[in-house]
Structure formats: C-alpha cells, structure tokens
C-alpha positions as protocol buffer text, in pm:
chain_id: "A"
residue {
  index: 1
  type: MET
  ca { x: -675 y: 93 z: 1192 }
}
residue {
  index: 2
  type: ASN
  ca { x: -882 y: 184 z: 886 }
}
residue {
  index: 3
  type: VAL
  ca { x: -811 y: -118 z: 574 }
}
residue {
  index: 4
  type: ASN
  ca { x: -1096 y: -122 z: 278 }
}
residue {
  index: 5
  type: SER
  ca { x: -1233 y: -428 z: 177 }
}
residue {
  index: 6
  type: PRO
  ca { x: -911 y: -640 z: 284 }
}
residue {
  index: 7
  type: ARG
  ca { x: -1107 y: -966 z: 173 }
}
residue {
  index: 8
  type: THR
  ca { x: -1206 y: -804 z: -134 }
}
residue {
  index: 9
  type: VAL
  ca { x: -875 y: -695 z: -222 }
}
residue {
  index: 10
  type: GLY
  ca { x: -668 y: -1022 z: -41 }
}
residue {
  index: 11
  type: ALA
  ca { x: -874 y: -1279 z: -245 }
}
residue {
  index: 12
  type: ALA
  ca { x: -801 y: -1124 z: -593 }
}
residue {
  index: 13
  type: ASN
  ca { x: -439 y: -1087 z: -540 }
}
residue {
  index: 14
  type: LYS
  ca { x: -420 y: -1472 z: -379 }
}
residue {
  index: 15
  type: MET
  ca { x: -490 y: -1537 z: -788 }
}
residue {
  index: 16
  type: LEU
  ca { x: -308 y: -1271 z: -941 }
}
residue {
  index: 17
  type: SER
  ca { x: 4 y: -1483 z: -676 }
}
residue {
  index: 18
  type: ASP
  ca { x: -145 y: -1758 z: -830 }
}
residue {
  index: 19
  type: ALA
  ca { x: -74 y: -1716 z: -1171 }
}
residue {
  index: 20
  type: THR
  ca { x: 190 y: -1528 z: -1164 }
}
residue {
  index: 21
  type: SER
  ca { x: 358 y: -1744 z: -1025 }
}
residue {
  index: 22
  type: ARG
  ca { x: 208 y: -2027 z: -1320 }
}
residue {
  index: 23
  type: ALA
  ca { x: 295 y: -1789 z: -1598 }
}
residue {
  index: 24
  type: ILE
  ca { x: 707 y: -1738 z: -1475 }
}
residue {
  index: 25
  type: GLY
  ca { x: 733 y: -2069 z: -1432 }
}
residue {
  index: 26
  type: ALA
  ca { x: 659 y: -2189 z: -1737 }
}
residue {
  index: 27
  type: GLY
  ca { x: 902 y: -1879 z: -1850 }
}
residue {
  index: 28
  type: HIS
  ca { x: 735 y: -1638 z: -2008 }
}
residue {
  index: 29
  type: THR
  ca { x: 747 y: -1274 z: -1954 }
}
residue {
  index: 30
  type: LEU
  ca { x: 430 y: -1134 z: -1798 }
}
residue {
  index: 31
  type: VAL
  ca { x: 273 y: -870 z: -1863 }
}
residue {
  index: 32
  type: MET
  ca { x: -35 y: -799 z: -1564 }
}
residue {
  index: 33
  type: LEU
  ca { x: -253 y: -493 z: -1600 }
}
residue {
  index: 34
  type: GLY
  ca { x: -506 y: -286 z: -1325 }
}
residue {
  index: 35
  type: GLY
  ca { x: -662 y: -233 z: -1241 }
}
residue {
  index: 36
  type: ASP
  ca { x: -523 y: -59 z: -887 }
}
residue {
  index: 37
  type: HIS
  ca { x: -157 y: -35 z: -766 }
}
residue {
  index: 38
  type: SER
  ca { x: -268 y: -263 z: -483 }
}
residue {
  index: 39
  type: LEU
  ca { x: -280 y: -519 z: -763 }
}
residue {
  index: 40
  type: ALA
  ca { x: 150 y: -480 z: -659 }
}
residue {
  index: 41
  type: ILE
  ca { x: 55 y: -741 z: -396 }
}
residue {
  index: 42
  type: GLY
  ca { x: -26 y: -1055 z: -592 }
}
residue {
  index: 43
  type: SER
  ca { x: 162 y: -957 z: -885 }
}
residue {
  index: 44
  type: VAL
  ca { x: 556 y: -921 z: -755 }
}
residue {
  index: 45
  type: GLY
  ca { x: 426 y: -1188 z: -460 }
}
residue {
  index: 46
  type: GLY
  ca { x: 384 y: -1427 z: -779 }
}
residue {
  index: 47
  type: HIS
  ca { x: 673 y: -1296 z: -907 }
}
residue {
  index: 48
  type: ALA
  ca { x: 909 y: -1382 z: -644 }
}
residue {
  index: 49
  type: GLU
  ca { x: 774 y: -1669 z: -503 }
}
residue {
  index: 50
  type: GLN
  ca { x: 943 y: -1816 z: -846 }
}
residue {
  index: 51
  type: CYS
  ca { x: 1258 y: -1608 z: -928 }
}
residue {
  index: 52
  type: PRO
  ca { x: 1309 y: -1492 z: -483 }
}
residue {
  index: 53
  type: ASP
  ca { x: 1641 y: -1259 z: -604 }
}
residue {
  index: 54
  type: LEU
  ca { x: 1419 y: -1044 z: -783 }
}
residue {
  index: 55
  type: CYS
  ca { x: 1485 y: -670 z: -751 }
}
residue {
  index: 56
  type: LEU
  ca { x: 1147 y: -437 z: -809 }
}
residue {
  index: 57
  type: ILE
  ca { x: 1203 y: -99 z: -987 }
}
residue {
  index: 58
  type: TRP
  ca { x: 821 y: 119 z: -874 }
}
residue {
  index: 59
  type: VAL
  ca { x: 753 y: 394 z: -1116 }
}
residue {
  index: 60
  type: ASP
  ca { x: 474 y: 599 z: -988 }
}
residue {
  index: 61
  type: ALA
  ca { x: 351 y: 1040 z: -859 }
}
residue {
  index: 62
  type: HIS
  ca { x: 298 y: 829 z: -490 }
}
residue {
  index: 63
  type: ALA
  ca { x: 515 y: 579 z: -276 }
}
residue {
  index: 64
  type: ASP
  ca { x: 215 y: 349 z: -216 }
}
residue {
  index: 65
  type: VAL
  ca { x: 476 y: 224 z: 85 }
}
residue {
  index: 66
  type: ASN
  ca { x: 185 y: 342 z: 367 }
}
residue {
  index: 67
  type: THR
  ca { x: 172 y: 61 z: 658 }
}
residue {
  index: 68
  type: PRO
  ca { x: -263 y: 29 z: 790 }
}
residue {
  index: 69
  type: MET
  ca { x: -136 y: 231 z: 1057 }
}
residue {
  index: 70
  type: THR
  ca { x: -41 y: 558 z: 887 }
}
residue {
  index: 71
  type: SER
  ca { x: -253 y: 515 z: 528 }
}
residue {
  index: 72
  type: PRO
  ca { x: -458 y: 849 z: 614 }
}
residue {
  index: 73
  type: SER
  ca { x: -747 y: 696 z: 364 }
}
residue {
  index: 74
  type: GLY
  ca { x: -701 y: 308 z: 458 }
}
residue {
  index: 75
  type: ASN
  ca { x: -665 y: 258 z: 25 }
}
residue {
  index: 76
  type: LEU
  ca { x: -492 y: -56 z: 11 }
}
residue {
  index: 77
  type: HIS
  ca { x: -385 y: -8 z: -328 }
}
residue {
  index: 78
  type: GLY
  ca { x: -175 y: 328 z: -103 }
}
residue {
  index: 79
  type: GLN
  ca { x: -52 y: 36 z: 40 }
}
residue {
  index: 80
  type: PRO
  ca { x: 129 y: -232 z: -165 }
}
residue {
  index: 81
  type: VAL
  ca { x: 508 y: -204 z: -85 }
}
residue {
  index: 82
  type: ALA
  ca { x: 466 y: -213 z: 288 }
}
residue {
  index: 83
  type: PHE
  ca { x: 316 y: -597 z: 221 }
}
residue {
  index: 84
  type: MET
  ca { x: 669 y: -678 z: 36 }
}
residue {
  index: 85
  type: LEU
  ca { x: 919 y: -518 z: 257 }
}
residue {
  index: 86
  type: LYS
  ca { x: 1052 y: -727 z: 579 }
}
residue {
  index: 87
  type: GLU
  ca { x: 1159 y: -479 z: 677 }
}
residue {
  index: 88
  type: LEU
  ca { x: 831 y: -393 z: 803 }
}
residue {
  index: 89
  type: GLN
  ca { x: 684 y: -712 z: 929 }
}
residue {
  index: 90
  type: ASP
  ca { x: 653 y: -601 z: 1310 }
}
residue {
  index: 91
  type: LYS
  ca { x: 468 y: -347 z: 1161 }
}
residue {
  index: 92
  type: MET
  ca { x: 188 y: -476 z: 928 }
}
residue {
  index: 93
  type: PRO
  ca { x: -154 y: -602 z: 1167 }
}
residue {
  index: 94
  type: ASP
  ca { x: -328 y: -873 z: 1116 }
}
residue {
  index: 95
  type: ILE
  ca { x: -525 y: -827 z: 770 }
}
residue {
  index: 96
  type: PRO
  ca { x: -878 y: -1068 z: 689 }
}
residue {
  index: 97
  type: GLY
  ca { x: -753 y: -1150 z: 341 }
}
residue {
  index: 98
  type: PHE
  ca { x: -388 y: -1177 z: 286 }
}
residue {
  index: 99
  type: SER
  ca { x: -273 y: -1427 z: 572 }
}
residue {
  index: 100
  type: TRP
  ca { x: -142 y: -1639 z: 310 }
}
residue {
  index: 101
  type: MET
  ca { x: 71 y: -1352 z: 264 }
}
residue {
  index: 102
  type: LYS
  ca { x: 382 y: -1309 z: 397 }
}
residue {
  index: 103
  type: PRO
  ca { x: 709 y: -1077 z: 316 }
}
residue {
  index: 104
  type: PHE
  ca { x: 971 y: -1140 z: 88 }
}
residue {
  index: 105
  type: LEU
  ca { x: 1206 y: -842 z: -60 }
}
residue {
  index: 106
  type: THR
  ca { x: 1430 y: -648 z: 129 }
}
residue {
  index: 107
  type: SER
  ca { x: 1438 y: -207 z: 83 }
}
residue {
  index: 108
  type: ARG
  ca { x: 1838 y: -264 z: -82 }
}
residue {
  index: 109
  type: ASP
  ca { x: 1583 y: -384 z: -357 }
}
residue {
  index: 110
  type: LEU
  ca { x: 1356 y: -153 z: -454 }
}
residue {
  index: 111
  type: VAL
  ca { x: 1440 y: 191 z: -559 }
}
residue {
  index: 112
  type: TYR
  ca { x: 1093 y: 422 z: -672 }
}
residue {
  index: 113
  type: ILE
  ca { x: 1139 y: 718 z: -998 }
}
residue {
  index: 114
  type: GLY
  ca { x: 895 y: 942 z: -1059 }
}
residue {
  index: 115
  type: LEU
  ca { x: 820 y: 1039 z: -687 }
}
residue {
  index: 116
  type: ARG
  ca { x: 585 y: 1387 z: -628 }
}
residue {
  index: 117
  type: ASP
  ca { x: 338 y: 1276 z: -379 }
}
residue {
  index: 118
  type: VAL
  ca { x: 481 y: 1103 z: -31 }
}
residue {
  index: 119
  type: ASP
  ca { x: 229 y: 1112 z: 316 }
}
residue {
  index: 120
  type: PRO
  ca { x: 431 y: 1165 z: 606 }
}
residue {
  index: 121
  type: GLY
  ca { x: 470 y: 795 z: 764 }
}
residue {
  index: 122
  type: GLU
  ca { x: 570 y: 720 z: 395 }
}
residue {
  index: 123
  type: HIS
  ca { x: 856 y: 949 z: 478 }
}
residue {
  index: 124
  type: HIS
  ca { x: 901 y: 827 z: 785 }
}
residue {
  index: 125
  type: ILE
  ca { x: 1024 y: 479 z: 619 }
}
residue {
  index: 126
  type: LEU
  ca { x: 1203 y: 594 z: 271 }
}
residue {
  index: 127
  type: LYS
  ca { x: 1447 y: 758 z: 490 }
}
residue {
  index: 128
  type: ASN
  ca { x: 1444 y: 564 z: 768 }
}
residue {
  index: 129
  type: LEU
  ca { x: 1494 y: 167 z: 597 }
}
residue {
  index: 130
  type: GLY
  ca { x: 1751 y: 360 z: 345 }
}
residue {
  index: 131
  type: ILE
  ca { x: 1488 y: 308 z: 79 }
}
residue {
  index: 132
  type: HIS
  ca { x: 1664 y: 470 z: -360 }
}
residue {
  index: 133
  type: TYR
  ca { x: 1412 y: 680 z: -465 }
}
residue {
  index: 134
  type: PHE
  ca { x: 1431 y: 1007 z: -729 }
}
residue {
  index: 135
  type: THR
  ca { x: 1180 y: 1234 z: -724 }
}
residue {
  index: 136
  type: MET
  ca { x: 1070 y: 1453 z: -986 }
}
residue {
  index: 137
  type: ARG
  ca { x: 1312 y: 1698 z: -874 }
}
residue {
  index: 138
  type: ASP
  ca { x: 1602 y: 1423 z: -852 }
}
residue {
  index: 139
  type: ILE
  ca { x: 1431 y: 1377 z: -1247 }
}
residue {
  index: 140
  type: ASP
  ca { x: 1508 y: 1731 z: -1291 }
}
residue {
  index: 141
  type: ARG
  ca { x: 1764 y: 1829 z: -1146 }
}
residue {
  index: 142
  type: LEU
  ca { x: 2034 y: 1496 z: -1249 }
}
residue {
  index: 143
  type: GLY
  ca { x: 1810 y: 1414 z: -1610 }
}
residue {
  index: 144
  type: ILE
  ca { x: 1683 y: 1079 z: -1691 }
}
residue {
  index: 145
  type: GLN
  ca { x: 1983 y: 945 z: -1822 }
}
residue {
  index: 146
  type: ARG
  ca { x: 2163 y: 986 z: -1435 }
}
residue {
  index: 147
  type: VAL
  ca { x: 1816 y: 832 z: -1324 }
}
residue {
  index: 148
  type: MET
  ca { x: 1842 y: 548 z: -1458 }
}
residue {
  index: 149
  type: GLU
  ca { x: 2197 y: 485 z: -1398 }
}
residue {
  index: 150
  type: VAL
  ca { x: 2221 y: 486 z: -1102 }
}
residue {
  index: 151
  type: THR
  ca { x: 1885 y: 288 z: -1068 }
}
residue {
  index: 152
  type: LEU
  ca { x: 2075 y: -11 z: -1214 }
}
residue {
  index: 153
  type: ASP
  ca { x: 2400 y: 51 z: -1100 }
}
residue {
  index: 154
  type: HIS
  ca { x: 2220 y: -46 z: -741 }
}
residue {
  index: 155
  type: LEU
  ca { x: 2000 y: -295 z: -827 }
}
residue {
  index: 156
  type: LEU
  ca { x: 2290 y: -508 z: -1088 }
}
residue {
  index: 157
  type: ALA
  ca { x: 2590 y: -477 z: -971 }
}
residue {
  index: 158
  type: ARG
  ca { x: 2589 y: -686 z: -770 }
}
residue {
  index: 159
  type: LYS
  ca { x: 2484 y: -927 z: -963 }
}
residue {
  index: 160
  type: GLN
  ca { x: 2263 y: -983 z: -1247 }
}
residue {
  index: 161
  type: ARG
  ca { x: 1867 y: -1055 z: -1167 }
}
residue {
  index: 162
  type: PRO
  ca { x: 1516 y: -1070 z: -1271 }
}
residue {
  index: 163
  type: ILE
  ca { x: 1377 y: -671 z: -1278 }
}
residue {
  index: 164
  type: HIS
  ca { x: 1040 y: -653 z: -1202 }
}
residue {
  index: 165
  type: LEU
  ca { x: 921 y: -350 z: -1261 }
}
residue {
  index: 166
  type: SER
  ca { x: 554 y: -254 z: -1194 }
}
residue {
  index: 167
  type: PHE
  ca { x: 483 y: 100 z: -1369 }
}
residue {
  index: 168
  type: ASP
  ca { x: 180 y: 388 z: -1257 }
}
residue {
  index: 169
  type: ILE
  ca { x: 18 y: 538 z: -1525 }
}
residue {
  index: 170
  type: ASP
  ca { x: 17 y: 850 z: -1311 }
}
residue {
  index: 171
  type: ALA
  ca { x: 382 y: 873 z: -1233 }
}
residue {
  index: 172
  type: PHE
  ca { x: 304 y: 1081 z: -1604 }
}
residue {
  index: 173
  type: ASP
  ca { x: 153 y: 1455 z: -1576 }
}
residue {
  index: 174
  type: PRO
  ca { x: -164 y: 1423 z: -1624 }
}
residue {
  index: 175
  type: SER
  ca { x: -188 y: 1629 z: -1848 }
}
residue {
  index: 176
  type: LEU
  ca { x: -64 y: 1347 z: -2074 }
}
residue {
  index: 177
  type: ALA
  ca { x: -220 y: 1023 z: -1871 }
}
residue {
  index: 178
  type: PRO
  ca { x: -543 y: 1224 z: -1799 }
}
residue {
  index: 179
  type: ALA
  ca { x: -782 y: 911 z: -1674 }
}
residue {
  index: 180
  type: THR
  ca { x: -641 y: 784 z: -1398 }
}
residue {
  index: 181
  type: GLY
  ca { x: -734 y: 875 z: -981 }
}
residue {
  index: 182
  type: THR
  ca { x: -485 y: 1023 z: -863 }
}
residue {
  index: 183
  type: PRO
  ca { x: -296 y: 1227 z: -1070 }
}
residue {
  index: 184
  type: VAL
  ca { x: -5 y: 1500 z: -963 }
}
residue {
  index: 185
  type: ASN
  ca { x: 75 y: 1775 z: -1179 }
}
residue {
  index: 186
  type: GLY
  ca { x: 415 y: 1756 z: -1278 }
}
residue {
  index: 187
  type: GLY
  ca { x: 484 y: 1432 z: -1354 }
}
residue {
  index: 188
  type: LEU
  ca { x: 701 y: 1273 z: -1649 }
}
residue {
  index: 189
  type: THR
  ca { x: 705 y: 1353 z: -1957 }
}
residue {
  index: 190
  type: TYR
  ca { x: 672 y: 1109 z: -2277 }
}
residue {
  index: 191
  type: ARG
  ca { x: 1000 y: 1094 z: -2317 }
}
residue {
  index: 192
  type: GLU
  ca { x: 1171 y: 1043 z: -1933 }
}
residue {
  index: 193
  type: GLY
  ca { x: 921 y: 734 z: -1933 }
}
residue {
  index: 194
  type: ILE
  ca { x: 1015 y: 630 z: -2223 }
}
residue {
  index: 195
  type: TYR
  ca { x: 1344 y: 561 z: -2119 }
}
residue {
  index: 196
  type: ILE
  ca { x: 1282 y: 407 z: -1841 }
}
residue {
  index: 197
  type: THR
  ca { x: 1185 y: 159 z: -1983 }
}
residue {
  index: 198
  type: GLU
  ca { x: 1423 y: 152 z: -2221 }
}
residue {
  index: 199
  type: GLU
  ca { x: 1699 y: 118 z: -2070 }
}
residue {
  index: 200
  type: ILE
  ca { x: 1528 y: -165 z: -1843 }
}
residue {
  index: 201
  type: HIS
  ca { x: 1440 y: -377 z: -2205 }
}
residue {
  index: 202
  type: ASN
  ca { x: 1817 y: -283 z: -2222 }
}
residue {
  index: 203
  type: THR
  ca { x: 1964 y: -450 z: -1958 }
}
residue {
  index: 204
  type: GLY
  ca { x: 1743 y: -772 z: -2040 }
}
residue {
  index: 205
  type: LEU
  ca { x: 1656 y: -857 z: -1733 }
}
residue {
  index: 206
  type: LEU
  ca { x: 1276 y: -707 z: -1708 }
}
residue {
  index: 207
  type: SER
  ca { x: 1112 y: -1034 z: -1592 }
}
residue {
  index: 208
  type: ALA
  ca { x: 746 y: -936 z: -1502 }
}
residue {
  index: 209
  type: MET
  ca { x: 599 y: -623 z: -1551 }
}
residue {
  index: 210
  type: ASP
  ca { x: 276 y: -437 z: -1406 }
}
residue {
  index: 211
  type: LEU
  ca { x: 39 y: -144 z: -1617 }
}
residue {
  index: 212
  type: VAL
  ca { x: -127 y: 15 z: -1335 }
}
residue {
  index: 213
  type: GLU
  ca { x: -429 y: 257 z: -1255 }
}
residue {
  index: 214
  type: VAL
  ca { x: -590 y: 360 z: -1625 }
}
residue {
  index: 215
  type: ASN
  ca { x: -950 y: 376 z: -1528 }
}
residue {
  index: 216
  type: PRO
  ca { x: -1131 y: 474 z: -1869 }
}
residue {
  index: 217
  type: VAL
  ca { x: -1431 y: 571 z: -1606 }
}
residue {
  index: 218
  type: LEU
  ca { x: -1218 y: 856 z: -1496 }
}
residue {
  index: 219
  type: GLY
  ca { x: -1176 y: 1095 z: -1795 }
}
residue {
  index: 220
  type: ALA
  ca { x: -1327 y: 1357 z: -1864 }
}
residue {
  index: 221
  type: SER
  ca { x: -1391 y: 1329 z: -2216 }
}
residue {
  index: 222
  type: ARG
  ca { x: -1355 y: 1011 z: -2498 }
}
residue {
  index: 223
  type: GLU
  ca { x: -1022 y: 1185 z: -2591 }
}
residue {
  index: 224
  type: ALA
  ca { x: -877 y: 1182 z: -2275 }
}
residue {
  index: 225
  type: VAL
  ca { x: -877 y: 776 z: -2218 }
}
residue {
  index: 226
  type: GLU
  ca { x: -781 y: 717 z: -2567 }
}
residue {
  index: 227
  type: ALA
  ca { x: -440 y: 904 z: -2425 }
}
residue {
  index: 228
  type: THR
  ca { x: -374 y: 749 z: -2143 }
}
residue {
  index: 229
  type: ALA
  ca { x: -493 y: 416 z: -2266 }
}
residue {
  index: 230
  type: SER
  ca { x: -214 y: 535 z: -2599 }
}
residue {
  index: 231
  type: LEU
  ca { x: 12 y: 552 z: -2393 }
}
residue {
  index: 232
  type: ALA
  ca { x: -24 y: 244 z: -2135 }
}
residue {
  index: 233
  type: VAL
  ca { x: -20 y: 97 z: -2479 }
}
residue {
  index: 234
  type: ASP
  ca { x: 310 y: 277 z: -2539 }
}
residue {
  index: 235
  type: VAL
  ca { x: 512 y: 226 z: -2215 }
}
residue {
  index: 236
  type: ILE
  ca { x: 470 y: -169 z: -2227 }
}
residue {
  index: 237
  type: ALA
  ca { x: 527 y: -210 z: -2623 }
}
residue {
  index: 238
  type: SER
  ca { x: 864 y: -25 z: -2460 }
}
residue {
  index: 239
  type: SER
  ca { x: 956 y: -238 z: -2204 }
}
residue {
  index: 240
  type: LEU
  ca { x: 929 y: -550 z: -2445 }
}
residue {
  index: 241
  type: GLY
  ca { x: 1096 y: -388 z: -2753 }
}
residue {
  index: 242
  type: GLN
  ca { x: 986 y: -123 z: -2991 }
}
residue {
  index: 243
  type: THR
  ca { x: 1271 y: 117 z: -3011 }
}
residue {
  index: 244
  type: ARG
  ca { x: 1166 y: 477 z: -3090 }
}
residue {
  index: 245
  type: GLU
  ca { x: 1379 y: 465 z: -3361 }
}
residue {
  index: 246
  type: GLY
  ca { x: 1095 y: 193 z: -3558 }
}
residue {
  index: 247
  type: ALA
  ca { x: 1086 y: -198 z: -3469 }
}
residue {
  index: 248
  type: HIS
  ca { x: 1246 y: -378 z: -3793 }
}
residue {
  index: 249
  type: VAL
  ca { x: 1337 y: -746 z: -3937 }
}
residue {
  index: 250
  type: PRO
  ca { x: 1698 y: -718 z: -3838 }
}
residue {
  index: 251
  type: THR
  ca { x: 1903 y: -781 z: -4296 }
}
residue {
  index: 252
  type: ASP
  ca { x: 2221 y: -846 z: -4413 }
}
residue {
  index: 253
  type: GLU
  ca { x: 2242 y: -606 z: -4703 }
}
residue {
  index: 254
  type: ILE
  ca { x: 1999 y: -382 z: -4888 }
}
residue {
  index: 255
  type: PRO
  ca { x: 1923 y: -575 z: -5199 }
}
residue {
  index: 256
  type: SER
  ca { x: 2037 y: -483 z: -5575 }
}
residue {
  index: 257
  type: VAL
  ca { x: 1819 y: -418 z: -5885 }
}
residue {
  index: 258
  type: LYS
  ca { x: 1768 y: -675 z: -6065 }
}
residue {
  index: 259
  type: ASP
  ca { x: 1892 y: -738 z: -6417 }
}
residue {
  index: 260
  type: ASP
  ca { x: 1550 y: -804 z: -6569 }
}
residue {
  index: 261
  type: THR
  ca { x: 1385 y: -523 z: -6387 }
}
residue {
  index: 262
  type: GLU
  ca { x: 1159 y: -319 z: -6473 }
}
residue {
  index: 263
  type: GLN
  ca { x: 1181 y: 25 z: -6566 }
}
residue {
  index: 264
  type: LEU
  ca { x: 952 y: 296 z: -6328 }
}
residue {
  index: 265
  type: ARG
  ca { x: 681 y: 530 z: -6547 }
}
residue {
  index: 266
  type: ILE
  ca { x: 610 y: 767 z: -6552 }
}
C-alpha cells in the first residue's frame, strides 16, 4: 500500500469538513474551491453531517474511487470517493490522518458524468457496486439532455434531497481547460458542461459544490491560465443561477414613454 502525504491531506480535510458543516448548518449554500480533488473528502463529508440524505453528482474525467490497495499512484486525489462509500468500508485500511473519517454514502446516491480515464480497480468497483455513471461515449450517444434527465431521475425520483455537485475542471476538454493536473482528451464541450450546471440549479436543490483542479502553475501560458480560471467562474456562476440569456432584474412591464420626454436631437 502506498498513500502519499496522508497526515497532511487528512488534517486539511478535517478542517474543511468542520468548516463545511458549520456553513451548511448556518443555512448557507457552500462553494469549495480547490485544490486537488482529495478535498472533496472534507467538503462532502462535512455536508453529509448536516444533510445525511444528500446525493452526489461527480463531474470528472476520472472516477477517483481507487482504494489505497488499488491505486496505481498512491495519490489521494484519485481516492476520495472510496472514503465516502459505505460499500467499500471493509476495503479501506486504517490510514494515518483519517481516523475521524467514517463512510456516509451508498452507491445509489452517486452518479458520475464525463468519465474517460478509469483505472482497472475503479472499473471493477463501478461495475461491482452498480454505480450509475456516464462516460463521454455515453454523452456522445445519448446527448447531455438525456444524461441529465436520467441522472436527476435516478437521484431524486424517490424523494427530493440536497445535491452536492463535485466538479473537476478536467471534465472539460483540455482545449478549454489546459491549466489542470491530469488532462484527458475528448472531454466536455463548454455547452455540455454549462448545461449540466444549469439543470442542477433548476432543481432548486443544490446545497454545496466543489470546483477543483484549477492549477495556474501548470498553465503553459498566461492565456491558458486565464481560460481555465474563466471557465471555472462560469461553472460556478451557472450552478448558482446565471443563465446564458443573461440574468436580469424581473420587471412587470415595459416602461411607457413619458409625456415630458425630451425629443432626441440628431
């Protein structure tokens, strides 16, 4: 077993979990900016303390569900979902820094969107646990509208409950989001990614979100960094209600011309 920097990552996630729980408990909608995706252990975990019936939509090129025993790299940003799933509890060894962490999510509470780089151990977990997931091939075949219909029906048909959106910027194609750590060709288009967030917002159930893996250090140029950061801002804004036709102040009627309006002079 090879786990990189467990005490550091565990301590950071414990702090984040506590802060997330306080924010959600105070009635706020939470936005967590990362940082690598291991931070979702804390953000989703803290959210679940306040909303134990939450569901999770994980938008990512990667499944991030390796256990320490299946991980090829030992990097914890490839393992956060394994910490969350109750069905994997007996597959998770004791890891320094994570004694506070207890699994809280079942496989039926999770849907992946955008997968295209899945490790062998992860593929076995996805299939064995019956986790709902949509690869980029599925999105090509079904279209993003149908993918979102099935996703929301699966998670919300039994009852309306809080949604946690965990969005890795590498879900997008690297041509749109180059400043990230593990880019994979063939990702979401801008329109597909924003449609996902618009549909989640339209449920009225988004309670917390992560936007992770924006890494300015890895941008090949200033333009690459700015493009990636700007895309991240758009994802957050659309998740919180910004629409592509523009966000406007509601009005009941078009103002009438006043009698004393000065005539325009050309």
